[in-house]
Every structure is written in structure tokens, then in C-alpha cells.
GROMACS .gro file of C-alpha atoms in nm:
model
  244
    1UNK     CA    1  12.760  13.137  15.093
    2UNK     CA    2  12.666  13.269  15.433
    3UNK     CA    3  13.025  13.278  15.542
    4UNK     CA    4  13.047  13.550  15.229
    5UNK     CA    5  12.763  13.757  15.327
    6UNK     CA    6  12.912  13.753  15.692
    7UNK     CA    7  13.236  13.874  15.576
    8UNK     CA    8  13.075  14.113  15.350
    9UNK     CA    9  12.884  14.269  15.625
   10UNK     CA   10  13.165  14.298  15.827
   11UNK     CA   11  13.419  14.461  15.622
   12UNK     CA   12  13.117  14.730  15.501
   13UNK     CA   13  13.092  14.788  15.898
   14UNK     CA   14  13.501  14.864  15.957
   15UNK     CA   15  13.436  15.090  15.593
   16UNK     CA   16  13.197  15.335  15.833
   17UNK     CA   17  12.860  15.251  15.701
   18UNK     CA   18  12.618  15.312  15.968
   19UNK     CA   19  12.338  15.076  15.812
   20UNK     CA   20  12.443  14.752  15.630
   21UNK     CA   21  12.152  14.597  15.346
   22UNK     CA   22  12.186  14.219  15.270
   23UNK     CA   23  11.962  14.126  14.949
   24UNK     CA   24  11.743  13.890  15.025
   25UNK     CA   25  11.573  13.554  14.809
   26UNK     CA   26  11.301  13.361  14.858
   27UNK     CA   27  11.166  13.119  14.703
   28UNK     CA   28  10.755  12.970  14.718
   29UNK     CA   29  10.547  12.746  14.529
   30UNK     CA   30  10.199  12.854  14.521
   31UNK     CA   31   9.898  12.769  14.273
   32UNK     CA   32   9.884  13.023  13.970
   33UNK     CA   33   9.621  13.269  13.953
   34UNK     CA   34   9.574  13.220  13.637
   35UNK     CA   35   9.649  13.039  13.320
   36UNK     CA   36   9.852  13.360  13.195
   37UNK     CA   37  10.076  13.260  13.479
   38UNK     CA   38  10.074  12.911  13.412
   39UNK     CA   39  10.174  12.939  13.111
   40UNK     CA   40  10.474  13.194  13.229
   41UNK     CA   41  10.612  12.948  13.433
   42UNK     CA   42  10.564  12.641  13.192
   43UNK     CA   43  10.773  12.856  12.944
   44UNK     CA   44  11.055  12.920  13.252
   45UNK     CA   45  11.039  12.530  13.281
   46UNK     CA   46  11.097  12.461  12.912
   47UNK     CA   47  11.406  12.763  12.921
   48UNK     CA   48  11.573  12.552  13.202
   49UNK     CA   49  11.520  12.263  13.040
   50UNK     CA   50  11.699  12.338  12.721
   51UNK     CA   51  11.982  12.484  12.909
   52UNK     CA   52  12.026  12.164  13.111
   53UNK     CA   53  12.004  11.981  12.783
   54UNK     CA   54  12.244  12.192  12.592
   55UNK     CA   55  12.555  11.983  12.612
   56UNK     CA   56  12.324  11.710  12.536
   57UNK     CA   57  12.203  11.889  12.203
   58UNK     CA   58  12.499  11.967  12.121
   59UNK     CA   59  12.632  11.608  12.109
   60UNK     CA   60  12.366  11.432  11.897
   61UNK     CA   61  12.249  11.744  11.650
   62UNK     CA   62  12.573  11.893  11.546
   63UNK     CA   63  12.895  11.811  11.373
   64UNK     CA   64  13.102  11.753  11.730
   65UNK     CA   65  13.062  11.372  11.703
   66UNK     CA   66  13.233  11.369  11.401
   67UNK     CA   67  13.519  11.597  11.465
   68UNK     CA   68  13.635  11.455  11.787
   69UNK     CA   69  13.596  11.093  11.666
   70UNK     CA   70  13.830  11.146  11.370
   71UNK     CA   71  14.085  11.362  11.606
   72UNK     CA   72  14.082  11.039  11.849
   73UNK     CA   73  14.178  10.813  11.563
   74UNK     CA   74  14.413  11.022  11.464
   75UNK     CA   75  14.574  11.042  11.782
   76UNK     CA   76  14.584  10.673  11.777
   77UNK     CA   77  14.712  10.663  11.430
   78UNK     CA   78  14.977  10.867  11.535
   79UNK     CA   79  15.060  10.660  11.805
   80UNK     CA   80  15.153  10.977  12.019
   81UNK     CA   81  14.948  10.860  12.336
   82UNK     CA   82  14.825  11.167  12.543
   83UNK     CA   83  14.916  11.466  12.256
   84UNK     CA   84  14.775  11.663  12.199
   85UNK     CA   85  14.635  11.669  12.529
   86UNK     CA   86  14.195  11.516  12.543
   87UNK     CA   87  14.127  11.874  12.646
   88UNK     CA   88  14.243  12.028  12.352
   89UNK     CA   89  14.111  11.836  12.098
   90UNK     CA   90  13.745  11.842  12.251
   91UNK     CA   91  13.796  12.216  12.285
   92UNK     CA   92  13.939  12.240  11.859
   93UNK     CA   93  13.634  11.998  11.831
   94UNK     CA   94  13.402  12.217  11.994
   95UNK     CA   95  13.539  12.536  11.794
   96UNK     CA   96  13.465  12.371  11.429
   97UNK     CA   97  13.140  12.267  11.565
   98UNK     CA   98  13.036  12.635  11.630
   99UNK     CA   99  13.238  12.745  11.312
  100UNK     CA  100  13.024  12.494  11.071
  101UNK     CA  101  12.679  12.562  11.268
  102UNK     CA  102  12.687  12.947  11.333
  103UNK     CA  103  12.484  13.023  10.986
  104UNK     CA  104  12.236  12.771  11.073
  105UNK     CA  105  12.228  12.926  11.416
  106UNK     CA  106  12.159  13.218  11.334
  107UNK     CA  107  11.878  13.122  11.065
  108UNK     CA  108  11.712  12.964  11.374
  109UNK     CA  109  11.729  13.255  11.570
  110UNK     CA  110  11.615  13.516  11.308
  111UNK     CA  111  11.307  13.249  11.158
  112UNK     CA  112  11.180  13.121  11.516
  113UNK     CA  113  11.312  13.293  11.818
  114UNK     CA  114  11.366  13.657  11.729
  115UNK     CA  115  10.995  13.688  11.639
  116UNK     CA  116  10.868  13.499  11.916
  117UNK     CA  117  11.068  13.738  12.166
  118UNK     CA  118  10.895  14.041  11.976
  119UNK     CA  119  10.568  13.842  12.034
  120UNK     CA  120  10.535  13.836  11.648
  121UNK     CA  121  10.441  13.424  11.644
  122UNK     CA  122  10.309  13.194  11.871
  123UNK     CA  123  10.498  12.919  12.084
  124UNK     CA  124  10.434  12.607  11.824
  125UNK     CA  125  10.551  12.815  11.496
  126UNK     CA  126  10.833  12.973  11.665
  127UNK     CA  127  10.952  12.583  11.778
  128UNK     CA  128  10.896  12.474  11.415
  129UNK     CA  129  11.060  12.761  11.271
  130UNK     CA  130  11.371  12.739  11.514
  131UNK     CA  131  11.406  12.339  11.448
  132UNK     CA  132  11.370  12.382  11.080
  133UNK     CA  133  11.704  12.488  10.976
  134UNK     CA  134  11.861  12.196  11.206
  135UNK     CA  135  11.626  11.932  11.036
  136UNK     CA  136  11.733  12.071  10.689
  137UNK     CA  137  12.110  12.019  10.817
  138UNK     CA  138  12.081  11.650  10.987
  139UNK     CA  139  11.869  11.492  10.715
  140UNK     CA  140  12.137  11.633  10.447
  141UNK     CA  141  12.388  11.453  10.633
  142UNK     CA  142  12.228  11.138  10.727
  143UNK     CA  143  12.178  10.808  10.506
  144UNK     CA  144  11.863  10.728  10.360
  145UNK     CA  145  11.913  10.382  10.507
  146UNK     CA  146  11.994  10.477  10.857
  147UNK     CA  147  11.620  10.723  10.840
  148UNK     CA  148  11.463  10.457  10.682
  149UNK     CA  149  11.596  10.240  10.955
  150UNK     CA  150  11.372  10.439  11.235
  151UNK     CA  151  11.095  10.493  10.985
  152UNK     CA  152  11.070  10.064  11.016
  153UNK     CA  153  11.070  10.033  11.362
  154UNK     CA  154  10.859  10.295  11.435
  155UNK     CA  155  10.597  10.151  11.178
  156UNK     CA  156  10.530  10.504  10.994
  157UNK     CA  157  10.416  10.589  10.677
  158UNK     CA  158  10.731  10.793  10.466
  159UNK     CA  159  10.737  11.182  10.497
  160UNK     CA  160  10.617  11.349  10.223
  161UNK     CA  161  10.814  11.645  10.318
  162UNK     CA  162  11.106  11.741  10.611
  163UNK     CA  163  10.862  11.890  10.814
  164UNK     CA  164  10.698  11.516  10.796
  165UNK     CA  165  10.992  11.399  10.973
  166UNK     CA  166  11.021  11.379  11.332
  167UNK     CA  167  11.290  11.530  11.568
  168UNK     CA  168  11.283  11.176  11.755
  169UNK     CA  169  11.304  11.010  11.428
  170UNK     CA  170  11.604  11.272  11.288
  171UNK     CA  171  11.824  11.289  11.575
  172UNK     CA  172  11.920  10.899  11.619
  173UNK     CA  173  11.968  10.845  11.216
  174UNK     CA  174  12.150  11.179  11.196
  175UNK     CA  175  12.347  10.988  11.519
  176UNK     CA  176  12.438  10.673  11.334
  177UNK     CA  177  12.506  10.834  11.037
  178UNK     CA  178  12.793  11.023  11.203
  179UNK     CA  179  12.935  10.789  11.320
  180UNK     CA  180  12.925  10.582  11.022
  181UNK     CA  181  13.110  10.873  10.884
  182UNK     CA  182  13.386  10.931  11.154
  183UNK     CA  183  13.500  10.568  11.152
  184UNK     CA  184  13.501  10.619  10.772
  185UNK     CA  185  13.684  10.865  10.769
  186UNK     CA  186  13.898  10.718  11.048
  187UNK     CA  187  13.992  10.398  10.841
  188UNK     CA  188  14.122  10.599  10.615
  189UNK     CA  189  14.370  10.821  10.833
  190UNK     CA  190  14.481  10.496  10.995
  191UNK     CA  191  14.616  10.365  10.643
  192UNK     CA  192  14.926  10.573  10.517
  193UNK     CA  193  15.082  10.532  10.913
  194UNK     CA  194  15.010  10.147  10.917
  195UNK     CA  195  15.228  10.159  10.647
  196UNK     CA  196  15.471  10.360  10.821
  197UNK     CA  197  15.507  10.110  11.079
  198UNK     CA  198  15.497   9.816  10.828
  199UNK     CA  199  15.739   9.919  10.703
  200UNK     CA  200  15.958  10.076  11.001
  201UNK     CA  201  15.887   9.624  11.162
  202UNK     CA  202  16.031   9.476  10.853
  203UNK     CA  203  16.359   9.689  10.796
  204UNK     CA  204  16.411   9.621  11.229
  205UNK     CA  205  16.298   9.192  11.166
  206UNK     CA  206  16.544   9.209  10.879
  207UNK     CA  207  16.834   9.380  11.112
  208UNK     CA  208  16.744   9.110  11.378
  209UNK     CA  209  16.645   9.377  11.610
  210UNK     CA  210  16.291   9.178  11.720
  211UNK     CA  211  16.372   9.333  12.094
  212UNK     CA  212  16.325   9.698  11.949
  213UNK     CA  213  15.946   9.828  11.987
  214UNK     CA  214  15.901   9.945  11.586
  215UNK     CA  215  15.616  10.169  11.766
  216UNK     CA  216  15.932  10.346  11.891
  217UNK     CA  217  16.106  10.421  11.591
  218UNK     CA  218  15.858  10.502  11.351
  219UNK     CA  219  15.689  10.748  11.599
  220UNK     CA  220  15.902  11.019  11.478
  221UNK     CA  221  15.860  10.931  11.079
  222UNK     CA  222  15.493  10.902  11.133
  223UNK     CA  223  15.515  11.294  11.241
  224UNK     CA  224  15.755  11.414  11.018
  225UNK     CA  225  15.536  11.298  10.766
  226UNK     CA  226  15.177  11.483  10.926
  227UNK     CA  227  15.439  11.802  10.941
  228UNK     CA  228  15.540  11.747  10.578
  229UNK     CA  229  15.148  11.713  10.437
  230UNK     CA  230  15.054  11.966  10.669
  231UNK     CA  231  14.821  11.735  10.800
  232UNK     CA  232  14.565  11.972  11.035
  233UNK     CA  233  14.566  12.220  10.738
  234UNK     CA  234  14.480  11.892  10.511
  235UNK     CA  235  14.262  11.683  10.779
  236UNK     CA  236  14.037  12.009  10.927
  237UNK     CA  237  13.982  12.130  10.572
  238UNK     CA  238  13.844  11.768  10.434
  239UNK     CA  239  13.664  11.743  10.742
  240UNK     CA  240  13.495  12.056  10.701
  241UNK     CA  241  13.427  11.973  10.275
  242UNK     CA  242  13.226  11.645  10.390
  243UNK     CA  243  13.005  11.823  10.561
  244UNK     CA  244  12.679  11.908  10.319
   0.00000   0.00000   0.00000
């Protein structure tokens, strides 16, 4: 960084400027003068926070578990080791996720932090308001059993309503519940190309050709097949339809 500034200096210099400015930082930590600025910087705090967490959110309150579990089976299924490349299908994950929670987004922002910006609501209705819609979506796609589940341990009464429920309650069961899904879902891929290579084994043991990987031969059935189906038109659109 200060070899950049030294170089910028310089080549402003050999441009003719008589007088070169270099912004300047700094930062302090000093008591606030008041709580008005206390609670400024508490708010700057909780900002940097959520950015930092982000990724994190993203992970365990969203649809991307789902999606790029069922596009690693799949890639397993199809036996086609490293394609499509990890890369891409965490980025195609990543896509659908923001495809599927843009209106719920969006319904955050408008309810919670639109109006908070204007200074319309407070900081505690503007947080309930923003979580809201994402409650509404986890519990509709999480198993009574796997709430229930955190309920028990916790030792709490049942929620009367959704706003009842918890964030540290919702997030794990929504969690398990995904996952309970993707391997469902997963299973289920796996089936039709087991077959494939069933089938592609006995017709090589019945040839005598036990020295010949079947993995190798069937490789290209297995994606003639997925081309014939149409299989990301077929598997993204299901994917999608599961999702309440």
C-alpha cells in the first residue's frame, strides 16, 4: 500500500503538479460522548457483523444446501469425476439460491429495513420485520419432527405462533431438514444409473471381460441418457417444485 501511494506521488510529480495531496486515515478509539454515539457505533458493529456472517447466513437459512448437495450426488451418480468443474456447480448453486429467495428478499427489505433507513420504526421491529419473511420460509420447509426435535432439548413450551419460534431454534431444524431432503432426493438420482451400470457389469461378466472397469463403459450410456431426459431441464425444475 505505501509502495502505491509512493508511486502515485511520483508519477503526479513527472505530470507537472507543483503540490502533490495524499488522503490521509486515521483511526482512534475514544469513549463516546454520549449514548447517541454509542448507539451509532453499536449499530456499525452489528452492520460488520452481518457482513462477516453473510456467507455464513447464506449456508444455513437458504436453499444452497440443498442445491449443491443434490448437484454433488449427481456428479457422483454420473460417475464423471471432476465435471462439471466444483466451481461451477457452487456458482449454478449459488444462482438458484438467489433465484428462489429474491421475493422473500425483497419482502424483508420493504417490511423491516426500508422503513428503518427512513427512520419510520425502531431497531427491534425493523429486526422482527426483516426476519419474518425468512422464518415463514424455513419453518415451511422444515419437519415438524426435526423443530420439535430442538423444542425437546431446549425444554420449551410449543409456539403458539411463528413469531413464538426462535431464530436459534429455526435455523438448525430448517438445517437438518435440508439435508434430510438433499440425500432424499439424492437416493433417488443415484437409482436409474445404478442400473445403468448393473446392467453395463453383467453383459461384460457374461462376455468374460472381468478385467474391463464397467465404470468405463457405461460412463458414456449413463450421459447419453441425462442428454436424452434432458436431465438439468428435468433435475433444476423438480428441485425448484420441492421447494414450498
Amino acid at each position: 500500500m505505501m509502495r502505491l501511494v509512493i508511486i502515485l506521488a511520483l508519477f503526479t510529480s513527472f505530470l507537472g503538479a507543483e503540490t502533490v495531496t495524499i488522503p490521509t486515515m486515521n483511526f482512534s478509539l475514544s469513549a463516546p460522548d454520549g449514548p447517541q454515539q454509542l448507539v451509532s457505533s453499536l449499530n456499525v458493529l452489528v452492520l460488520l457483523t452481518l457482513l462477516f456472517l453473510a456467507p455464513s447466513m447464506i449456508l444455513v437459512m437458504t436453499t444452497f444446501t440443498r442445491f449443491v448437495i443434490v448437484f454433488g450426488f449427481l456428479r457422483q451418480a454420473l460417475g464423471t469425476q471432476q465435471v462439471p468443474p466444483t466451481q461451477l456447480l457452487v456458482m449454478l448453486a449459488m444462482i438458484l439460491t438467489f433465484f428462489v429467495m429474491e421475493p422473500i428478499g425483497t419482502k424483508a427489505y420493504n417490511d423491516g429495513i426500508k422503513p428503518y433507513i427512513e427512520e419510520k420504526i425502531g431497531y427491534e421491529e425493523a429486526f422482527d420485520k426483516t426476519t419474518l419473511p425468512f422464518k415463514n420460509f424455513m419453518i415451511r420447509n422444515t419437519r415438524e419432527k426435526d423443530l420439535a426435535l430442538f423444542f425437546r432439548i431446549r425444554e420449551m413450551e410449543n409456539p403458539q405462533t411463528i413469531a413464538d419460534v426462535p431464530l436459534s431454534v429455526i435455523i438448525p431444524a430448517f438445517v437438518i431438514s435440508e439435508l434430510k431432503t438433499a440425500f432424499e432426493i439424492g437416493f433417488l438420482l443415484f437409482l436409474p444409473f445404478l442400473v445403468i451400470d448393473m446392467v453395463v457389469a453383467s453383459i461384460l461378466m457374461s462376455m468374460g471381460m472381468m478385467m474391463l472397469p464397467p465404470v468405463m463403459i457405461s460412463l458414456p450410456f449413463k450421459i447419453l441418457v441425462f442428454i436424452l431426459i434432458d436431465g438439468w431441464n428435468l433435475l433444476i425444475g423438480n428441485l425448484i417444485a420441492s421447494i414450498k
